[in-house]
C-alpha positions as MATLAB code, in Angstrom:
seq = 'MHLQTNLKIAIIHKKEYFTVNNANLKNLLYSKNNLSSKSTSWSLYENSILFNSSNIFWIYADIFTCSLPENYFDFITMNASIQYFPSLNDLLFRIKKLVKPTGEIHILDSPLYEENEVEVARERTRIYYCNAGIKTMTEYYHHHCWQTLKQHRF';
ca = [
     -10.185  -10.561  -18.859;
     -11.280   -7.023  -19.736;
     -11.073   -4.324  -17.076;
     -13.573   -1.489  -17.317;
     -11.729    1.736  -18.124;
     -13.861    3.865  -15.804;
     -12.819    1.949  -12.671;
     -10.688    3.804  -10.179;
      -8.124    1.549   -8.567;
      -5.511    2.323   -5.938;
      -2.679   -0.102   -5.421;
      -0.841    0.456   -2.166;
       2.717   -0.775   -2.439;
       4.103    0.561    0.799;
       3.901    3.645    2.959;
       5.559    6.031    0.522;
       3.692    5.497   -2.730;
       0.776    4.023   -4.569;
      -0.693    3.945   -8.050;
      -4.052    5.057   -9.254;
      -5.829    3.952  -12.391;
      -7.917    6.552  -14.230;
      -7.745    9.170  -11.474;
      -8.106   12.916  -11.894;
      -5.626   14.102   -9.254;
      -3.537   16.573  -11.222;
      -1.451   17.964   -8.333;
      -0.125   14.484   -7.420;
       0.326   12.926  -10.841;
       3.559   11.832  -12.407;
       4.000   10.725  -15.958;
       6.833    8.712  -17.429;
       8.385   11.988  -18.560;
       8.749   13.556  -15.108;
       9.672   10.463  -13.089;
      13.285    9.572  -12.612;
      15.074    6.982  -10.547;
      16.689    9.791   -8.541;
      13.537   11.726   -7.654;
      11.254    8.900   -6.572;
      11.228    5.270   -5.564;
      12.974    3.003   -8.069;
       9.958    0.657   -8.097;
       7.644    3.529   -8.944;
       9.960    4.591  -11.761;
      10.145    1.014  -13.090;
       6.360    0.640  -12.952;
       5.865    3.859  -14.897;
       7.938    2.363  -17.707;
       6.644   -1.223  -17.551;
       2.982   -0.238  -17.308;
       3.029    2.755  -19.605;
      -0.584    3.613  -20.358;
      -2.550    6.787  -20.889;
      -5.073    5.793  -18.208;
      -2.614    4.826  -15.470;
      -1.257    7.606  -13.316;
       1.556    7.170  -10.805;
       1.409    8.976   -7.495;
       4.247    9.359   -5.030;
       2.725   10.458   -1.740;
       2.059    9.657    1.893;
      -1.332    7.940    2.092;
      -2.099    9.703    5.381;
      -1.297   13.280    4.388;
      -1.981   13.556    0.656;
      -5.253   15.002   -0.510;
      -7.290   12.204   -2.055;
     -11.038   12.237   -2.630;
     -13.120   10.183   -0.223;
     -15.540    7.548   -1.558;
     -13.642    7.634   -4.855;
     -12.012    4.259   -5.532;
     -13.772    1.128   -6.738;
     -10.892   -1.098   -5.609;
      -7.986   -0.589   -3.254;
      -5.379   -3.315   -3.267;
      -2.525   -3.554   -0.788;
       0.083   -5.962   -2.112;
       2.733   -7.143    0.361;
       2.593   -3.786    2.086;
       0.642   -3.620    5.347;
       3.670   -4.811    7.312;
       5.416   -1.520    6.464;
       2.751    0.565    8.208;
       3.186    1.000   11.971;
      -0.572    1.012   12.603;
      -2.812   -1.299   10.620;
      -5.761    0.262   12.418;
      -4.876    3.776   11.162;
      -4.263    2.459    7.654;
      -7.632    0.703    7.491;
      -9.487    3.777    8.777;
      -7.842    5.840    6.011;
      -8.396    3.294    3.253;
     -12.039    2.778    4.181;
     -12.621    6.525    3.708;
     -11.160    6.405    0.192;
     -13.095    3.433   -1.156;
     -16.668    3.805   -2.390;
     -19.403    2.293   -0.186;
     -19.770   -0.454   -2.809;
     -16.012   -0.697   -3.335;
     -13.603   -3.444   -2.369;
     -10.413   -3.535   -0.319;
      -7.975   -6.378   -0.975;
      -5.012   -7.236    1.253;
      -2.637   -9.642   -0.496;
       0.598  -11.373    0.404;
       0.924   -9.743    3.819;
       1.560  -11.690    7.003;
      -1.001  -11.529    9.800;
      -0.663  -13.198   13.186;
      -2.669  -14.365   16.126;
      -1.884  -12.184   19.137;
       0.094  -14.965   20.833;
       2.332  -15.340   17.733;
       3.517  -11.740   17.401;
       6.569  -11.859   19.703;
       7.938  -15.002   18.057;
       7.400  -13.450   14.614;
       9.174  -10.234   15.704;
      12.175  -12.223   16.886;
      12.244  -14.208   13.631;
      12.211  -10.923   11.686;
      14.965   -9.425   13.840;
      17.187  -12.468   13.268;
      16.465  -12.433    9.536;
      17.389   -8.767    9.071;
      20.417   -8.999   11.368;
      21.742  -11.972    9.391;
      21.105  -10.057    6.167;
      23.160   -7.139    7.521;
      20.257   -4.675    7.561;
      19.207   -4.605   11.203;
      17.551   -1.180   10.803;
      14.820   -2.800    8.686;
      13.331   -4.198   11.898;
      12.208   -0.635   12.689;
      10.155   -0.522    9.483;
       8.658   -4.023    9.543;
       5.546   -4.342   11.703;
       3.647   -7.423   12.833;
      -0.132   -7.064   12.709;
      -2.868   -9.266   14.120;
      -5.936  -10.808   12.554;
      -7.934   -9.197   15.337;
      -7.408   -5.752   13.779;
      -9.021   -6.928   10.538;
     -11.901   -8.438   12.464;
     -12.484   -5.117   14.243;
     -12.865   -3.508   10.797;
     -15.229   -6.292    9.687;
     -12.936   -7.888    7.141;
];
């Protein structure tokens, strides 16, 4: 499969960072040369090495506060990440501003629940992280409902 080189793609990994393909956002860009495992997320650093390309730029930023152009991206993909955002509603409002009117938003590998399932899922998550010895993760793992997607016409 050949991907057009003029496409602008954002891949949202989690709240702290995302990647952009073929973007012109000089004040936010990192290259392999100025990323280190100490200064940024280890995953971001690894990706900059594994996917080393002249048309892929790596951005470490908060999606809600960084300055990104609206109606800019052809695709925005959120891979296993929406559960790390406290408000799916706020995230979708922000993402919808960034994608072109003809663009696409893809949410992959992220759990969504019916409203009557949320409390049971929260308890399952609490038990999981407590048993793993990282109880504080329950503060950063959020359980979102299908209804929120429906409200945004997904």
